[in-house]
Short mmCIF file of the C-alpha atoms (twelve columns), coordinates in Angstrom:
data_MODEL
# 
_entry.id   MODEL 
# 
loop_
_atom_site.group_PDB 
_atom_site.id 
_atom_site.type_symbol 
_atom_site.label_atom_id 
_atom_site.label_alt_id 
_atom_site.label_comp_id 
_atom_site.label_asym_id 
_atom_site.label_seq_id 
_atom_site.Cartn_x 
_atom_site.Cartn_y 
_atom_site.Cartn_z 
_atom_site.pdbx_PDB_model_num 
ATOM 1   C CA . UNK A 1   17.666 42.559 -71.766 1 
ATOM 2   C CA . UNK A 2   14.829 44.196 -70.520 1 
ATOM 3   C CA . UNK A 3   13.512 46.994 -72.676 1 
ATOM 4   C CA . UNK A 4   9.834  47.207 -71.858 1 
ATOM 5   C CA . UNK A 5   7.320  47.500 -68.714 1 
ATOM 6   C CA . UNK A 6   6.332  43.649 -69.374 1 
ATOM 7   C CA . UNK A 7   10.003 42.316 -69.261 1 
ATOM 8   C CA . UNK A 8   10.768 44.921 -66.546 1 
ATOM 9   C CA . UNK A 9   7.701  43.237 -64.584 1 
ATOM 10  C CA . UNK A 10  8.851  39.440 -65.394 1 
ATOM 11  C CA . UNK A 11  12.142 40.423 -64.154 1 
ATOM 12  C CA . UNK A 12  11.214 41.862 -60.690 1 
ATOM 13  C CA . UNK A 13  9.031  38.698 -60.289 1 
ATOM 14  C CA . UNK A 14  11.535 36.098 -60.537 1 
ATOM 15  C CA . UNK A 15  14.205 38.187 -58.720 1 
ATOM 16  C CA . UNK A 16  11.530 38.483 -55.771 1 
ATOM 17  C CA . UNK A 17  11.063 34.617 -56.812 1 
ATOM 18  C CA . UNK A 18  14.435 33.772 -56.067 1 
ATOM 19  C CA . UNK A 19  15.109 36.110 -53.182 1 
ATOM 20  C CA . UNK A 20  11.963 33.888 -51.424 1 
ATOM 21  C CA . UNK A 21  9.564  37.407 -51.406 1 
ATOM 22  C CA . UNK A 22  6.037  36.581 -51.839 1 
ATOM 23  C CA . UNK A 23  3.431  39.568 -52.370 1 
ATOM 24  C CA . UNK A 24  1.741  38.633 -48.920 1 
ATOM 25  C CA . UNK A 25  4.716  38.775 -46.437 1 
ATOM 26  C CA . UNK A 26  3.472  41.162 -44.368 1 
ATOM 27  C CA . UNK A 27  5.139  39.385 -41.634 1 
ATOM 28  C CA . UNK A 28  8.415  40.059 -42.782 1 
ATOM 29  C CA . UNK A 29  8.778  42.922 -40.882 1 
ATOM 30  C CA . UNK A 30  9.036  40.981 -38.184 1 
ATOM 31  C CA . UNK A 31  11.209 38.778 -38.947 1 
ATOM 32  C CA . UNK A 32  13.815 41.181 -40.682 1 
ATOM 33  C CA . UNK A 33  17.095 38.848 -40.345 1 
ATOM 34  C CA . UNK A 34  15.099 36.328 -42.767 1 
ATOM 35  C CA . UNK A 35  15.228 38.662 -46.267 1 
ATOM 36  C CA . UNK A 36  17.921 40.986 -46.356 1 
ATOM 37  C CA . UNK A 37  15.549 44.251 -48.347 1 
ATOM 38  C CA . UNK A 38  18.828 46.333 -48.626 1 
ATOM 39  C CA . UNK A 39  19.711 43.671 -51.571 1 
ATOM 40  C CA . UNK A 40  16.089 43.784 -53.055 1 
ATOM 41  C CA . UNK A 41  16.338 47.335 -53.068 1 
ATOM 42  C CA . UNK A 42  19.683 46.855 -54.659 1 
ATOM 43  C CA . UNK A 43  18.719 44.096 -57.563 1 
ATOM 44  C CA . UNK A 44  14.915 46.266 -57.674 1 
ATOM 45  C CA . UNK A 45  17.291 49.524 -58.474 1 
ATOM 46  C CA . UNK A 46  19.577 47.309 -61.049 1 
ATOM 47  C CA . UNK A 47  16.637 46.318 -62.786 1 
ATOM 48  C CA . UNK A 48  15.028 49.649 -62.950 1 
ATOM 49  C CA . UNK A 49  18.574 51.203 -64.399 1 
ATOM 50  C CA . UNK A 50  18.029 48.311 -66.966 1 
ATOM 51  C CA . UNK A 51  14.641 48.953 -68.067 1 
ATOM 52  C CA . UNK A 52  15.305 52.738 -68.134 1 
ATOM 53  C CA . UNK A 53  18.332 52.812 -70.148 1 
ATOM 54  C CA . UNK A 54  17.156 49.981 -72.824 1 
ATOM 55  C CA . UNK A 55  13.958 51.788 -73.420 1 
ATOM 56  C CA . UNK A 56  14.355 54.437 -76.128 1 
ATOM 57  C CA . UNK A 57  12.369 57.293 -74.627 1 
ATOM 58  C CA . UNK A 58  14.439 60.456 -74.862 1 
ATOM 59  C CA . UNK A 59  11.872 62.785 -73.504 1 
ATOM 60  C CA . UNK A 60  13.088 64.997 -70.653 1 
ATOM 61  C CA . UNK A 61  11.097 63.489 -67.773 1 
ATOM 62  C CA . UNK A 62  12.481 60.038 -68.942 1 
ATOM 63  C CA . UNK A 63  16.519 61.698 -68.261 1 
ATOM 64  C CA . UNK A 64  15.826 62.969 -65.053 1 
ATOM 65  C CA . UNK A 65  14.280 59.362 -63.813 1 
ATOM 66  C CA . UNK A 66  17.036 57.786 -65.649 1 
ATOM 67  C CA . UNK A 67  19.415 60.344 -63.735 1 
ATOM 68  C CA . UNK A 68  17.734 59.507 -60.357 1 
ATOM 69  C CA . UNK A 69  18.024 55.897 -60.855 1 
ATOM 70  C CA . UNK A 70  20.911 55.783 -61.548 1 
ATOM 71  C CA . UNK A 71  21.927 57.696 -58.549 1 
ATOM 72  C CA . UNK A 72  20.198 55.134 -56.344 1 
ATOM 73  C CA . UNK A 73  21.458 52.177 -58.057 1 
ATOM 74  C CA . UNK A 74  25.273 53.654 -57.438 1 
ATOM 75  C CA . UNK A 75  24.487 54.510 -53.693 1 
ATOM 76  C CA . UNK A 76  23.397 50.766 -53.021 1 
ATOM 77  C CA . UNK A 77  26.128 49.848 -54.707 1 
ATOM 78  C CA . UNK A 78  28.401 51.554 -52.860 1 
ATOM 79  C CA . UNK A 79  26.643 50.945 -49.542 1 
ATOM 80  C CA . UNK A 80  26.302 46.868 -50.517 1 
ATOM 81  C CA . UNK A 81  29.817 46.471 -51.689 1 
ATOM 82  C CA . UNK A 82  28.363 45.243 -54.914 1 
ATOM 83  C CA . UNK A 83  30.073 46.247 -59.002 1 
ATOM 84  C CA . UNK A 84  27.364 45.031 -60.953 1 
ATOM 85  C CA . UNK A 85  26.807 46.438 -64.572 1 
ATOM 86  C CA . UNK A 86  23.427 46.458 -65.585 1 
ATOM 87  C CA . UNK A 87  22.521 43.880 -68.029 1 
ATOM 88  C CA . UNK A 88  24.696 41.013 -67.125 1 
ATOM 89  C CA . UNK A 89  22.378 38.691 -64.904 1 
ATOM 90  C CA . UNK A 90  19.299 36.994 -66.441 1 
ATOM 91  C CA . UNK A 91  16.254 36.860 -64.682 1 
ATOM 92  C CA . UNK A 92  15.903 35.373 -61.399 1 
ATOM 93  C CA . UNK A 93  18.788 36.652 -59.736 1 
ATOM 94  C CA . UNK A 94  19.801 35.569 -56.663 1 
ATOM 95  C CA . UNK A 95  22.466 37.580 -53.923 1 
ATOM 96  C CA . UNK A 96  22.664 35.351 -51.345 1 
ATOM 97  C CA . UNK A 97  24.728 37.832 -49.207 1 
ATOM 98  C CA . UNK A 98  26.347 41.359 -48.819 1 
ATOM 99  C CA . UNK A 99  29.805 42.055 -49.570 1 
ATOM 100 C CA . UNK A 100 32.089 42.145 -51.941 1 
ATOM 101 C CA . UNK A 101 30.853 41.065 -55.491 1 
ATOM 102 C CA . UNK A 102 32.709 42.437 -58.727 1 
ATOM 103 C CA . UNK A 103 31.065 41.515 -62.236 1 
ATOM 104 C CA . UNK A 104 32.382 42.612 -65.135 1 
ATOM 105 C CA . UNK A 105 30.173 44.778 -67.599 1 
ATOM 106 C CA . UNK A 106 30.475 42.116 -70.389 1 
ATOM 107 C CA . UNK A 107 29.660 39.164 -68.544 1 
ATOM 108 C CA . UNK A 108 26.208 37.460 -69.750 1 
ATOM 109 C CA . UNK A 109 24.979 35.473 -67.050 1 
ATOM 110 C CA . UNK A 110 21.699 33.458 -67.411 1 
ATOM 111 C CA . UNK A 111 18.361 32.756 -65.676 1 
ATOM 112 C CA . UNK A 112 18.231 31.770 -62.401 1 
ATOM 113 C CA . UNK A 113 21.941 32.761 -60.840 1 
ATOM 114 C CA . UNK A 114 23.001 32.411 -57.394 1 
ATOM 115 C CA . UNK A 115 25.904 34.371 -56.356 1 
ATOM 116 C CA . UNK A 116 27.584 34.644 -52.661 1 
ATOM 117 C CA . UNK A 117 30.070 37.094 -51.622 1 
ATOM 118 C CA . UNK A 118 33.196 38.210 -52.210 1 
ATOM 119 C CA . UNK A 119 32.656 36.752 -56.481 1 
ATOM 120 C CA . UNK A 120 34.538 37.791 -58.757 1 
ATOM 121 C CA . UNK A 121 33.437 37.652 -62.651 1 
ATOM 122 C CA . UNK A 122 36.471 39.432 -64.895 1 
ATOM 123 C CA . UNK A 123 38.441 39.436 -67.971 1 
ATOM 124 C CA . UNK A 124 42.556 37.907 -67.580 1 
ATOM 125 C CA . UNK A 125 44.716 41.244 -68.020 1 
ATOM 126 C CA . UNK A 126 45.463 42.747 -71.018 1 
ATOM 127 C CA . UNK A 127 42.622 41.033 -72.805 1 
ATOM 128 C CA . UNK A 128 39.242 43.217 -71.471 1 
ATOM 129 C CA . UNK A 129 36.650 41.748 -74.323 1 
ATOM 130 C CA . UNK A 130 37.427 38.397 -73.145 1 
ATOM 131 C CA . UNK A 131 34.900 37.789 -70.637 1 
ATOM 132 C CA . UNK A 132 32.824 34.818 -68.812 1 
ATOM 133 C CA . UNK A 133 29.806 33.556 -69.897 1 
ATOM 134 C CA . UNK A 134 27.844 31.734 -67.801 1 
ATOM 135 C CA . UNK A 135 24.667 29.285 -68.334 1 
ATOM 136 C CA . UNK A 136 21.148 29.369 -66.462 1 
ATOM 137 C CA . UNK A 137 20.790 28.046 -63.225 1 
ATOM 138 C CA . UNK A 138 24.730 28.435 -62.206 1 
ATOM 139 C CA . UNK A 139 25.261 28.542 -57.878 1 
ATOM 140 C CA . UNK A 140 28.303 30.680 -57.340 1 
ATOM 141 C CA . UNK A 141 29.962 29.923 -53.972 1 
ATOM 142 C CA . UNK A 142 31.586 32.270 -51.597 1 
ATOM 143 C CA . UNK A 143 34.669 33.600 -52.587 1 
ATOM 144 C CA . UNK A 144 34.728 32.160 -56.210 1 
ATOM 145 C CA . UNK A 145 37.169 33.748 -59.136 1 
ATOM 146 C CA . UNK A 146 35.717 33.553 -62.604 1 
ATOM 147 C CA . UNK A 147 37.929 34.972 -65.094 1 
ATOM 148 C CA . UNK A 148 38.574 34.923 -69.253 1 
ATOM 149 C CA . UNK A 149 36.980 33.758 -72.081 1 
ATOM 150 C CA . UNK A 150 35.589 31.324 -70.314 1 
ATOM 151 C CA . UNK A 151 31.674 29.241 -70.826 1 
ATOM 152 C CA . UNK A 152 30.166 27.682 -67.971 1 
ATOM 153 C CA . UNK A 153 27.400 25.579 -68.854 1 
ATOM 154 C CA . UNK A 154 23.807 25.254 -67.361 1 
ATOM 155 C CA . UNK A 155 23.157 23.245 -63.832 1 
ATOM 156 C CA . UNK A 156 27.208 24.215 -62.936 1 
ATOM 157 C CA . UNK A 157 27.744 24.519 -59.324 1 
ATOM 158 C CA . UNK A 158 30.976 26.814 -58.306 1 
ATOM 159 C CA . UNK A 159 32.657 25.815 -54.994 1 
ATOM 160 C CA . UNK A 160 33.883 28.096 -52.367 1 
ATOM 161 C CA . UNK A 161 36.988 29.887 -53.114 1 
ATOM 162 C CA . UNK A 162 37.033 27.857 -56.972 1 
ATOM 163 C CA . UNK A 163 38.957 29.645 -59.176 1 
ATOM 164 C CA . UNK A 164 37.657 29.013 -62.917 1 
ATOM 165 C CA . UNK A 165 39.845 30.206 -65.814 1 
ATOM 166 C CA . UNK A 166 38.661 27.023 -68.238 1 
ATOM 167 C CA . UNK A 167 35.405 26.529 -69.692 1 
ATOM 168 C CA . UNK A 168 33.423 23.464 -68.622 1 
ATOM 169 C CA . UNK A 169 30.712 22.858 -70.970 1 
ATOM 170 C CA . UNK A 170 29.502 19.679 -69.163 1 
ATOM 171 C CA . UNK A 171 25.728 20.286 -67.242 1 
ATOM 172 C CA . UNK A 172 25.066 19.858 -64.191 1 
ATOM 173 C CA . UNK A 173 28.900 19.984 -63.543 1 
ATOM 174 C CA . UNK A 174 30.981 20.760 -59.686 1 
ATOM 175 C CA . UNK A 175 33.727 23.161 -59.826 1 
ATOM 176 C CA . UNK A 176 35.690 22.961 -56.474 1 
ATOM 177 C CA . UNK A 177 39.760 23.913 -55.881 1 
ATOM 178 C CA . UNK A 178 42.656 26.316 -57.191 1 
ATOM 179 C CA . UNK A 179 42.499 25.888 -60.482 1 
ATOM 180 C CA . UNK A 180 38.814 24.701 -61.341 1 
ATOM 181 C CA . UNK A 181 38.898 20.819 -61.496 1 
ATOM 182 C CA . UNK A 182 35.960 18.820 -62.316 1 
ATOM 183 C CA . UNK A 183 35.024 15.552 -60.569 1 
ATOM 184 C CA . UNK A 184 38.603 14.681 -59.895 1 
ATOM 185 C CA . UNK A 185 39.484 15.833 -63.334 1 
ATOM 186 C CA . UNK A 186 40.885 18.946 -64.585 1 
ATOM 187 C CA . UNK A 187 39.070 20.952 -67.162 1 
ATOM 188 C CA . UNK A 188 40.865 21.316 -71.088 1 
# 
């Protein structure tokens, strides 16, 4: 959770990390199909609404930027496709494309997360508190359904179209097919 300038800093870093930004691309504007800035703006936005609303300031300089954030953060949103909550992701995240990616506000999700379009991170009906959580270092594939009180473990790799509804709490593990299965085995 980021709640100060220094976490709020560490944060952007490995985001821009992950993303493949370096400080001196200059030449990026030239190449603009390489980095996709409309999601850095979006994940530099979801970290600012972060560090903004954890930090207990209260002063009334601190609501309006809060305020205008948070107006930015819901237009990229909007104009991304993306229903990210703030606080979910760890640092280090990684969007590898636009469209449509729904994450539930509950959801912890570690360091180091890759996630493709068209994801979706929820609870099973009727039971809202009952949400994923998901380990450091986790690719999500294209398409992937991640729902329940489910734990996915550290190293995981989620397949294209996967849908996960057990918990796998072997490292390092591949999730591929409809339901989940794991190296030819299903998941208890």
């Amino acid at each position: 959770m980021i709640d100060s300038l220094e976490k709020y800093n560490y944060y952007l870093q490995e985001d821009r990390k992950a993303l493949g930004i370096t400080k001196n691309t200059l030449l990026m504007f030239l190449n603009p199909f390489e980095i996709d800035f409309e999601i850095y703006k979006f994940q530099r936005a979801l970290r600012k609404c972060e560090y903004l609303y954890n930090s207990k300031n209260s002063s009334f300089i601190w609501k309006v930027r809060k305020f205008i954030a948070a107006t930015r953060f819901k237009r990229l949103s909007c104009k991304l496709g993306f229903t990210i909550n703030p606080n979910c992701f760890g640092p280090g995240l990684r969007i590898a494309h636009r469209g449509t990616i729904v994450v539930n506000g509950g959801c912890v999700i570690g360091a180091n997360c890759t996630i493709n379009a068209c994801v979706n991170i929820g609870a099973n009906p009727g039971s809202p508190e009952l949400v994923p959580q998901i380990g450091d270092n986790v690719y999500i594939g294209p398409g992937a359904k991640l729902f329940g009180g489910i734990f996915i473990a550290n190293g995981c790799t989620i397949g294209a179209n996967a849908v996960v509804n057990k918990s796998c709490k072997v490292i390092n593990t591949i999730l591929v097919g409809v339901p989940a299965i794991e190296k030819g085995v299903k998941i208890f």
